[in-house]
Structures are given as structure tokens and as C-alpha cells.
Amino acid sequence: MNYRHIAVLGAMAVSLSAAAQEVTFKIAHFLPSAAPTQQKVLQPWCDEMKKESNGRIACQFYPAMQLGGTPAQLVDQVKNGVADVVWTGPGYSAGRFPAIEAFELPFMVADATSSSKALWKYYQQNAQQEFAAYKVLAFHTDGGQAVHTAKKAVVGLTGFNGMKLRTSTRVGAKTLAALSGSPVAMPPAQVTEAIAKGVVDGSLGAWELVYPTKLSEVTKFHAQPAAGVAHPTATVLTVLMNKQRYDSLPADLKAIVDKTTGEAMVGKFGAMFDGVAADTRKKIAAQGDQITTFSAIEVAAMKQATASVEEEWAKQVGDKGLDGKKLIASARELTGTNK
């Protein structure tokens, strides 16, 4: 056998090895494994990639911060390769991703489906630079945060007076303070115990959290705007992949990741969050909890009370070199929430 034949065989072996390369993505997030995010979106995504790759892509989940740290550190865990993929809220790392925060401003998000699609466009137009260190797989919102309380209902603007409520983001905390409430920052996993012990009166949070975090066991009152009306605040959420991990994949596996993420994944998150919200409200009502709907007059009063949050945010991101007013205008145009 001459050197040429050896070289050809060697090249074929390398090619076959690359084609047969198998990968297991380590996926981390901050909720229990039973949460709808894992069960209804991320696990089906992994199943789809496994099928598309003939078994060459697998996933290993690390829910509930099993890799250590806090939800705020997930962005660094994926950036540094501790995890290959994370699902997290950029706003948990206060001030680190300022442009994307626009979707957490008061009365920006009415539901998960439409706002998640709008957020994906907004990211592409306005926020790619601040996520340049990652392979961004999806952005979505939680559909807007309802108010979940233990002992009394929050009725209208005055209902927030002095109420100690868990908030998930910097912008959410400022919004609650503008409504005369007292924001308390803590990870979702700690909220139920904090309410049970009277440390907080309740929580601002998506309906998707109510059962996974056992909020359902300690809250009896829930309040939100009417269907189609934007919520006082919302949380931006994202699926991020380690950039080097993505770059190291063979071309055909990269193509599978690309095909199953982006707009396709954004749509699945939006539909899931809205579906779970509707189901959760039905279950909560059936167990005797009270669900209050803010009237149009009450929402108008809340918008007026929180107007300063938007102005302050525009100034703060302006100090970081961003055009805050332009970002707000872009977000409101995409969500259809122009004032």
C-alpha cells in the first residue's frame, strides 16, 4: 500500500469520525425538573435534536441549580463552559444586559406569544452586541407577571401600598416601588418559604411558576390586568449556548441546532407560557383562590404612577452609551403598546 492510499484512508477515517461524533449537551436552569419549561419545551427540543441527528445529540439536565451557584450566575456558567446550555433571565444579573431590559419596563408585555415574537425581533435589531459572547438560541418573555399574595388581595393601585413582594428583576423592583410596594429580591426557589414565614406578603411572578415553586400552597389571592392588557412588569428569559461548544460542532449538528432554535423555539416558549397560564388560572380558581382583574381605570392609574420608571431607565442606559428613548420606542412599536 503506497503513501497515497494511506493518506486517502486516513482522510476517510477522519471524515467518518467527524460524521459519527456524538455530543451530550449539559443544560442548566433554576427551576425543578418538573417545571413546564423543561418538560414542555427543553426536553422535547432535546428529543427532536436526538431524532434529527440519529441519536448523535443527547442532553443531560441540571435543574434547580444543580451545578451550584445562583440563577444570576447561569450566564457565567454557560459563558465559561460549566454548562453547554442555560435557560435564565438576563435581568437576574442586574444591569449587565441593559438593552434587553426594555421588555421588562411597565406595561410592555400583555402575553407570552406575541411579546416573545416581538422580543426576538427586538434582540436582532437592538441587543445582539451585548450577547456577542454567547450563541443565542432563543429569547422569550414570561407573558407578564401577576401578583400572588397570601392574606389579602391587591386591588388597584392602592392595593400595593406597603406590600412586600418578591420581584425577579431590577426593573420589576423599580416598578413595584413606583406602585408604593416594597420589592424584595430572591430566587424563585426561596419564595414559598419566605411567604410561609411572613418575610414577604407575596410575589410578582408568571403563572408558570405557581405550581413548580409551590406558590399554590401559600397564596390564595391573585391579581392581573384583563386579557390583552399589558402587565405592570414582565421577565425577559433566554436560552444561551456556550459559543465555543457550538463552534466545535460538526456542520450537520450545527444545522440541527439552528433548525430547532431561534424563531421555532421562541414560538414554542410563547405558546407554552400562555397555555400554562390559562391552565393554572383554571386550577387555582377551582381550588377556591380569588383572582382579581384590574379595571381599565386602575391600569391607567398604575401607568401614570410608573411613568417615571421608564424615564429613569432611559437616562440610566444613556449613561452606558445606549439611546434609551430609541430602545423604548422600538420595544413599544414591536409589542403594540405605544402610549
Tab-separated table of N, CA and C in Angstrom, residues 142-277:
chain	number	residue	atom	x	y	z
A	142	ASP	N	-42.096	35.980	29.992
A	142	ASP	CA	-42.957	35.122	30.815
A	142	ASP	C	-44.438	35.453	30.620
A	143	GLY	N	-44.727	36.367	29.690
A	143	GLY	CA	-46.122	36.729	29.424
A	143	GLY	C	-46.677	37.799	30.338
A	144	GLY	N	-45.838	38.270	31.264
A	144	GLY	CA	-46.291	39.277	32.228
A	144	GLY	C	-46.511	38.656	33.590
A	145	GLN	N	-46.212	39.430	34.623
A	145	GLN	CA	-46.273	38.892	35.975
A	145	GLN	C	-47.573	39.278	36.679
A	146	ALA	N	-48.236	38.268	37.210
A	146	ALA	CA	-49.400	38.503	38.054
A	146	ALA	C	-48.915	38.742	39.492
A	147	VAL	N	-49.821	39.150	40.365
A	147	VAL	CA	-49.500	39.374	41.774
A	147	VAL	C	-50.119	38.237	42.576
A	148	HIS	N	-49.301	37.507	43.312
A	148	HIS	CA	-49.770	36.360	44.097
A	148	HIS	C	-49.519	36.658	45.581
A	149	THR	N	-50.582	36.726	46.386
A	149	THR	CA	-50.438	37.107	47.795
A	149	THR	C	-51.118	36.102	48.723
A	150	ALA	N	-50.685	36.125	49.972
A	150	ALA	CA	-51.141	35.117	50.938
A	150	ALA	C	-52.391	35.515	51.696
A	151	LYS	N	-52.461	36.772	52.163
A	151	LYS	CA	-53.507	37.121	53.131
A	151	LYS	C	-54.548	38.112	52.645
A	152	LYS	N	-54.187	38.915	51.635
A	152	LYS	CA	-55.198	39.848	51.120
A	152	LYS	C	-54.954	40.135	49.647
A	153	ALA	N	-56.051	40.472	48.978
A	153	ALA	CA	-55.970	40.742	47.547
A	153	ALA	C	-55.368	42.119	47.295
A	154	VAL	N	-54.645	42.231	46.196
A	154	VAL	CA	-54.152	43.533	45.740
A	154	VAL	C	-55.202	44.086	44.777
A	155	VAL	N	-55.922	45.094	45.233
A	155	VAL	CA	-56.995	45.664	44.430
A	155	VAL	C	-56.599	47.071	43.992
A	156	GLY	N	-56.297	47.216	42.724
A	156	GLY	CA	-55.956	48.531	42.192
A	156	GLY	C	-54.628	49.066	42.692
A	157	LEU	N	-54.371	50.323	42.371
A	157	LEU	CA	-53.095	50.967	42.699
A	157	LEU	C	-52.837	50.990	44.195
A	158	THR	N	-53.844	51.345	44.981
A	158	THR	CA	-53.640	51.468	46.436
A	158	THR	C	-53.381	50.112	47.092
A	159	GLY	N	-53.746	49.041	46.403
A	159	GLY	CA	-53.542	47.707	46.959
A	159	GLY	C	-52.085	47.334	47.131
A	160	PHE	N	-51.193	48.009	46.398
A	160	PHE	CA	-49.758	47.717	46.504
A	160	PHE	C	-49.112	48.379	47.722
A	161	ASN	N	-49.806	49.347	48.331
A	161	ASN	CA	-49.229	50.140	49.430
A	161	ASN	C	-48.589	49.275	50.505
A	162	GLY	N	-47.280	49.389	50.653
A	162	GLY	CA	-46.571	48.701	51.735
A	162	GLY	C	-46.458	47.193	51.581
A	163	MET	N	-46.958	46.645	50.490
A	163	MET	CA	-46.904	45.188	50.303
A	163	MET	C	-45.474	44.754	49.979
A	164	LYS	N	-44.952	43.816	50.759
A	164	LYS	CA	-43.612	43.267	50.495
A	164	LYS	C	-43.765	42.108	49.520
A	165	LEU	N	-43.268	42.321	48.302
A	165	LEU	CA	-43.432	41.318	47.248
A	165	LEU	C	-42.092	40.960	46.625
A	166	ARG	N	-41.917	39.687	46.361
A	166	ARG	CA	-40.715	39.248	45.662
A	166	ARG	C	-40.767	39.756	44.223
A	167	THR	N	-39.645	40.305	43.773
A	167	THR	CA	-39.525	40.717	42.376
A	167	THR	C	-38.301	40.026	41.771
A	168	SER	N	-38.353	39.795	40.458
A	168	SER	CA	-37.303	38.999	39.823
A	168	SER	C	-36.196	39.839	39.194
A	169	THR	N	-36.486	41.115	38.911
A	169	THR	CA	-35.508	41.919	38.184
A	169	THR	C	-35.379	43.326	38.765
A	170	ARG	N	-34.323	43.990	38.350
A	170	ARG	CA	-34.072	45.382	38.752
A	170	ARG	C	-35.221	46.289	38.307
A	171	VAL	N	-35.661	46.131	37.063
A	171	VAL	CA	-36.745	46.967	36.538
A	171	VAL	C	-38.053	46.656	37.253
A	172	GLY	N	-38.300	45.371	37.526
A	172	GLY	CA	-39.500	44.985	38.266
A	172	GLY	C	-39.539	45.607	39.655
A	173	ALA	N	-38.371	45.660	40.304
A	173	ALA	CA	-38.282	46.264	41.641
A	173	ALA	C	-38.605	47.753	41.590
A	174	LYS	N	-38.099	48.439	40.585
A	174	LYS	CA	-38.375	49.877	40.439
A	174	LYS	C	-39.854	50.121	40.145
A	175	THR	N	-40.447	49.235	39.367
A	175	THR	CA	-41.863	49.353	39.045
A	175	THR	C	-42.713	49.175	40.297
A	176	LEU	N	-42.403	48.155	41.084
A	176	LEU	CA	-43.158	47.908	42.316
A	176	LEU	C	-43.015	49.072	43.280
A	177	ALA	N	-41.798	49.606	43.398
A	177	ALA	CA	-41.578	50.759	44.288
A	177	ALA	C	-42.409	51.956	43.836
A	178	ALA	N	-42.517	52.158	42.522
A	178	ALA	CA	-43.319	53.265	41.986
A	178	ALA	C	-44.806	53.069	42.274
A	179	LEU	N	-45.214	51.802	42.475
A	179	LEU	CA	-46.605	51.491	42.829
A	179	LEU	C	-46.817	51.514	44.348
A	180	SER	N	-45.778	51.962	45.083
A	180	SER	CA	-45.786	52.073	46.554
A	180	SER	C	-45.667	50.734	47.268
A	181	GLY	N	-45.203	49.712	46.550
A	181	GLY	CA	-44.924	48.445	47.196
A	181	GLY	C	-43.475	48.382	47.647
A	182	SER	N	-43.118	47.303	48.358
A	182	SER	CA	-41.744	47.118	48.836
A	182	SER	C	-41.137	45.892	48.149
A	183	PRO	N	-40.235	46.101	47.178
A	183	PRO	CA	-39.652	44.964	46.453
A	183	PRO	C	-38.619	44.210	47.281
A	184	VAL	N	-38.643	42.885	47.171
A	184	VAL	CA	-37.661	42.037	47.843
A	184	VAL	C	-37.106	41.077	46.790
A	185	ALA	N	-35.794	41.117	46.590
A	185	ALA	CA	-35.164	40.253	45.580
A	185	ALA	C	-34.815	38.908	46.193
A	186	MET	N	-35.196	37.829	45.511
A	186	MET	CA	-34.801	36.475	45.940
A	186	MET	C	-35.055	35.507	44.792
A	187	PRO	N	-34.305	34.399	44.749
A	187	PRO	CA	-34.526	33.395	43.703
A	187	PRO	C	-35.902	32.746	43.856
A	188	PRO	N	-36.490	32.241	42.761
A	188	PRO	CA	-37.806	31.611	42.835
A	188	PRO	C	-37.890	30.496	43.876
A	189	ALA	N	-36.811	29.742	44.031
A	189	ALA	CA	-36.831	28.592	44.947
A	189	ALA	C	-37.055	28.988	46.406
A	190	GLN	N	-36.780	30.246	46.750
A	190	GLN	CA	-36.902	30.684	48.146
A	190	GLN	C	-38.233	31.364	48.461
A	191	VAL	N	-39.036	31.616	47.424
A	191	VAL	CA	-40.225	32.459	47.600
A	191	VAL	C	-41.273	31.825	48.495
A	192	THR	N	-41.589	30.559	48.256
A	192	THR	CA	-42.670	29.907	49.007
A	192	THR	C	-42.386	29.905	50.506
A	193	GLU	N	-41.159	29.569	50.880
A	193	GLU	CA	-40.794	29.563	52.310
A	193	GLU	C	-40.858	30.964	52.887
A	194	ALA	N	-40.425	31.956	52.109
A	194	ALA	CA	-40.453	33.349	52.577
A	194	ALA	C	-41.880	33.823	52.830
A	195	ILE	N	-42.803	33.402	51.969
A	195	ILE	CA	-44.213	33.770	52.172
A	195	ILE	C	-44.764	33.032	53.396
A	196	ALA	N	-44.453	31.750	53.514
A	196	ALA	CA	-44.946	30.943	54.645
A	196	ALA	C	-44.482	31.513	55.985
A	197	LYS	N	-43.267	32.072	56.002
A	197	LYS	CA	-42.715	32.633	57.245
A	197	LYS	C	-43.082	34.105	57.449
A	198	GLY	N	-43.787	34.692	56.490
A	198	GLY	CA	-44.186	36.086	56.625
A	198	GLY	C	-43.083	37.081	56.301
A	199	VAL	N	-41.994	36.612	55.700
A	199	VAL	CA	-40.898	37.507	55.322
A	199	VAL	C	-41.371	38.445	54.212
A	200	VAL	N	-42.176	37.901	53.286
A	200	VAL	CA	-42.816	38.714	52.245
A	200	VAL	C	-44.307	38.396	52.237
A	201	ASP	N	-45.079	39.320	51.683
A	201	ASP	CA	-46.537	39.134	51.614
A	201	ASP	C	-46.955	38.317	50.402
A	202	GLY	N	-46.065	38.244	49.420
A	202	GLY	CA	-46.401	37.527	48.203
A	202	GLY	C	-45.319	37.724	47.159
A	203	SER	N	-45.698	37.514	45.905
A	203	SER	CA	-44.706	37.562	44.844
A	203	SER	C	-45.309	38.085	43.544
A	204	LEU	N	-44.500	38.844	42.820
A	204	LEU	CA	-44.803	39.103	41.421
A	204	LEU	C	-44.212	37.944	40.641
A	205	GLY	N	-44.997	37.323	39.780
A	205	GLY	CA	-44.436	36.186	39.057
A	205	GLY	C	-45.371	35.652	38.004
A	206	ALA	N	-44.787	34.962	37.029
A	206	ALA	CA	-45.569	34.338	35.965
A	206	ALA	C	-46.380	33.175	36.532
A	207	TRP	N	-47.514	32.893	35.903
A	207	TRP	CA	-48.337	31.756	36.322
A	207	TRP	C	-47.563	30.448	36.191
A	208	GLU	N	-46.607	30.397	35.297
A	208	GLU	CA	-45.815	29.195	35.067
A	208	GLU	C	-45.074	28.748	36.326
A	209	LEU	N	-44.808	29.699	37.239
A	209	LEU	CA	-44.061	29.396	38.462
A	209	LEU	C	-44.928	28.842	39.590
A	210	VAL	N	-46.241	29.042	39.498
A	210	VAL	CA	-47.129	28.815	40.648
A	210	VAL	C	-47.061	27.395	41.197
A	211	TYR	N	-47.095	26.396	40.320
A	211	TYR	CA	-47.045	25.013	40.811
A	211	TYR	C	-45.621	24.488	41.008
A	212	PRO	N	-44.687	24.725	40.074
A	212	PRO	CA	-43.321	24.217	40.280
A	212	PRO	C	-42.667	24.717	41.568
A	213	THR	N	-42.938	25.981	41.954
A	213	THR	CA	-42.320	26.522	43.176
A	213	THR	C	-43.236	26.400	44.392
A	214	LYS	N	-44.398	25.753	44.206
A	214	LYS	CA	-45.385	25.533	45.276
A	214	LYS	C	-45.972	26.824	45.835
A	215	LEU	N	-45.952	27.878	45.003
A	215	LEU	CA	-46.647	29.116	45.383
A	215	LEU	C	-48.114	28.838	45.660
A	216	SER	N	-48.654	27.844	44.954
A	216	SER	CA	-50.067	27.481	45.094
A	216	SER	C	-50.432	27.078	46.524
A	217	GLU	N	-49.429	26.648	47.287
A	217	GLU	CA	-49.690	26.174	48.651
A	217	GLU	C	-49.711	27.303	49.675
A	218	VAL	N	-49.177	28.467	49.315
A	218	VAL	CA	-49.070	29.555	50.310
A	218	VAL	C	-49.774	30.841	49.888
A	219	THR	N	-50.283	30.909	48.661
A	219	THR	CA	-51.008	32.115	48.224
A	219	THR	C	-52.452	31.769	47.914
A	220	LYS	N	-53.352	32.705	48.215
A	220	LYS	CA	-54.782	32.498	47.991
A	220	LYS	C	-55.405	33.598	47.145
A	221	PHE	N	-54.633	34.647	46.880
A	221	PHE	CA	-55.142	35.796	46.135
A	221	PHE	C	-54.207	36.083	44.946
A	222	HIS	N	-54.798	36.387	43.815
A	222	HIS	CA	-54.038	36.623	42.595
A	222	HIS	C	-54.679	37.792	41.849
A	223	ALA	N	-53.861	38.637	41.255
A	223	ALA	CA	-54.385	39.803	40.549
A	223	ALA	C	-53.582	40.071	39.287
A	224	GLN	N	-54.268	40.521	38.251
A	224	GLN	CA	-53.609	40.827	36.985
A	224	GLN	C	-54.548	41.679	36.127
A	225	PRO	N	-54.026	42.279	35.042
A	225	PRO	CA	-54.885	43.024	34.125
A	225	PRO	C	-55.796	42.072	33.339
A	226	ALA	N	-56.769	42.636	32.656
A	226	ALA	CA	-57.650	41.837	31.806
A	226	ALA	C	-56.865	41.258	30.634
A	227	ALA	N	-57.411	40.234	29.997
A	227	ALA	CA	-56.766	39.614	28.829
A	227	ALA	C	-56.499	40.659	27.757
A	228	GLY	N	-55.290	40.626	27.212
A	228	GLY	CA	-54.931	41.567	26.155
A	228	GLY	C	-54.382	42.892	26.647
A	229	VAL	N	-54.398	43.101	27.971
A	229	VAL	CA	-53.874	44.344	28.557
A	229	VAL	C	-52.482	44.051	29.129
A	230	ALA	N	-51.537	44.953	28.877
A	230	ALA	CA	-50.165	44.744	29.340
A	230	ALA	C	-50.077	44.737	30.868
A	231	HIS	N	-49.122	43.955	31.382
A	231	HIS	CA	-48.917	43.790	32.831
A	231	HIS	C	-47.969	44.870	33.368
A	232	PRO	N	-48.036	45.126	34.681
A	232	PRO	CA	-47.124	46.112	35.281
A	232	PRO	C	-45.653	45.812	34.997
A	233	THR	N	-45.281	44.520	34.993
A	233	THR	CA	-43.902	44.163	34.653
A	233	THR	C	-43.866	42.739	34.117
A	234	ALA	N	-42.744	42.372	33.535
A	234	ALA	CA	-42.554	41.034	32.960
A	234	ALA	C	-41.085	40.672	33.104
A	235	THR	N	-40.775	39.414	32.858
A	235	THR	CA	-39.384	38.974	32.880
A	235	THR	C	-38.965	38.510	31.495
A	236	VAL	N	-37.816	38.996	31.060
A	236	VAL	CA	-37.187	38.506	29.825
A	236	VAL	C	-36.416	37.233	30.175
A	237	LEU	N	-36.575	36.201	29.365
A	237	LEU	CA	-35.884	34.932	29.580
A	237	LEU	C	-35.165	34.537	28.292
A	238	THR	N	-34.122	33.736	28.438
A	238	THR	CA	-33.312	33.399	27.266
A	238	THR	C	-32.718	32.000	27.386
A	239	VAL	N	-32.452	31.395	26.232
A	239	VAL	CA	-31.694	30.148	26.167
A	239	VAL	C	-30.370	30.488	25.497
A	240	LEU	N	-29.282	30.304	26.235
A	240	LEU	CA	-27.945	30.649	25.748
A	240	LEU	C	-27.088	29.396	25.667
A	241	MET	N	-26.232	29.355	24.640
A	241	MET	CA	-25.309	28.225	24.469
A	241	MET	C	-23.875	28.736	24.505
A	242	ASN	N	-22.993	27.914	25.045
A	242	ASN	CA	-21.581	28.253	25.042
A	242	ASN	C	-21.105	28.363	23.595
A	243	LYS	N	-20.505	29.491	23.276
A	243	LYS	CA	-20.151	29.771	21.884
A	243	LYS	C	-19.103	28.791	21.352
A	244	GLN	N	-18.123	28.480	22.166
A	244	GLN	CA	-17.068	27.560	21.734
A	244	GLN	C	-17.625	26.148	21.506
A	245	ARG	N	-18.572	25.767	22.359
A	245	ARG	CA	-19.203	24.444	22.220
A	245	ARG	C	-19.941	24.363	20.883
A	246	TYR	N	-20.679	25.428	20.563
A	246	TYR	CA	-21.398	25.465	19.279
A	246	TYR	C	-20.413	25.430	18.115
A	247	ASP	N	-19.373	26.263	18.196
A	247	ASP	CA	-18.395	26.351	17.104
A	247	ASP	C	-17.675	25.033	16.866
A	248	SER	N	-17.559	24.193	17.908
A	248	SER	CA	-16.827	22.926	17.790
A	248	SER	C	-17.664	21.810	17.166
A	249	LEU	N	-18.956	22.054	16.979
A	249	LEU	CA	-19.829	21.010	16.438
A	249	LEU	C	-19.571	20.794	14.948
A	250	PRO	N	-19.742	19.558	14.473
A	250	PRO	CA	-19.699	19.332	13.025
A	250	PRO	C	-20.809	20.135	12.344
A	251	ALA	N	-20.628	20.436	11.073
A	251	ALA	CA	-21.575	21.293	10.350
A	251	ALA	C	-23.003	20.761	10.391
A	252	ASP	N	-23.159	19.430	10.286
A	252	ASP	CA	-24.517	18.877	10.249
A	252	ASP	C	-25.220	19.001	11.603
A	253	LEU	N	-24.464	18.918	12.692
A	253	LEU	CA	-25.068	19.079	14.021
A	253	LEU	C	-25.369	20.552	14.313
A	254	LYS	N	-24.504	21.435	13.841
A	254	LYS	CA	-24.799	22.868	13.939
A	254	LYS	C	-26.119	23.180	13.247
A	255	ALA	N	-26.296	22.590	12.084
A	255	ALA	CA	-27.518	22.837	11.302
A	255	ALA	C	-28.763	22.379	12.062
A	256	ILE	N	-28.637	21.291	12.806
A	256	ILE	CA	-29.770	20.789	13.599
A	256	ILE	C	-30.075	21.744	14.754
A	257	VAL	N	-29.022	22.231	15.416
A	257	VAL	CA	-29.225	23.214	16.488
A	257	VAL	C	-29.908	24.457	15.925
A	258	ASP	N	-29.433	24.938	14.792
A	258	ASP	CA	-30.003	26.150	14.187
A	258	ASP	C	-31.463	25.948	13.783
A	259	LYS	N	-31.759	24.787	13.207
A	259	LYS	CA	-33.111	24.498	12.713
A	259	LYS	C	-34.131	24.439	13.846
A	260	THR	N	-33.692	23.962	15.006
A	260	THR	CA	-34.630	23.719	16.117
A	260	THR	C	-34.679	24.850	17.131
A	261	THR	N	-33.903	25.907	16.907
A	261	THR	CA	-33.902	27.031	17.852
A	261	THR	C	-34.334	28.303	17.124
A	262	GLY	N	-33.949	29.458	17.648
A	262	GLY	CA	-34.345	30.709	17.020
A	262	GLY	C	-35.848	30.877	17.041
A	263	GLU	N	-36.410	31.315	15.921
A	263	GLU	CA	-37.841	31.607	15.838
A	263	GLU	C	-38.716	30.411	16.223
A	264	ALA	N	-38.273	29.204	15.846
A	264	ALA	CA	-39.050	27.990	16.169
A	264	ALA	C	-39.169	27.798	17.681
A	265	MET	N	-38.055	27.945	18.391
A	265	MET	CA	-38.069	27.776	19.846
A	265	MET	C	-38.803	28.936	20.530
A	266	VAL	N	-38.630	30.135	20.031
A	266	VAL	CA	-39.325	31.314	20.585
A	266	VAL	C	-40.834	31.082	20.569
A	267	GLY	N	-41.333	30.588	19.433
A	267	GLY	CA	-42.768	30.322	19.307
A	267	GLY	C	-43.256	29.267	20.282
A	268	LYS	N	-42.428	28.243	20.514
A	268	LYS	CA	-42.818	27.174	21.443
A	268	LYS	C	-42.865	27.676	22.884
A	269	PHE	N	-41.892	28.512	23.252
A	269	PHE	CA	-41.917	29.092	24.600
A	269	PHE	C	-43.147	29.972	24.790
A	270	GLY	N	-43.436	30.818	23.807
A	270	GLY	CA	-44.585	31.719	23.926
A	270	GLY	C	-45.885	30.955	24.095
A	271	ALA	N	-46.100	29.963	23.229
A	271	ALA	CA	-47.329	29.166	23.305
A	271	ALA	C	-47.416	28.400	24.619
A	272	MET	N	-46.279	27.862	25.073
A	272	MET	CA	-46.279	27.103	26.325
A	272	MET	C	-46.632	27.992	27.511
A	273	PHE	N	-45.990	29.158	27.609
A	273	PHE	CA	-46.250	30.036	28.753
A	273	PHE	C	-47.711	30.492	28.777
A	274	ASP	N	-48.282	30.809	27.622
A	274	ASP	CA	-49.690	31.220	27.594
A	274	ASP	C	-50.614	30.059	27.931
A	275	GLY	N	-50.296	28.878	27.424
A	275	GLY	CA	-51.113	27.707	27.716
A	275	GLY	C	-51.081	27.338	29.189
A	276	VAL	N	-49.883	27.356	29.780
A	276	VAL	CA	-49.748	27.033	31.207
A	276	VAL	C	-50.443	28.090	32.072
A	277	ALA	N	-50.360	29.350	31.655
A	277	ALA	CA	-51.037	30.421	32.403
A	277	ALA	C	-52.542	30.174	32.446
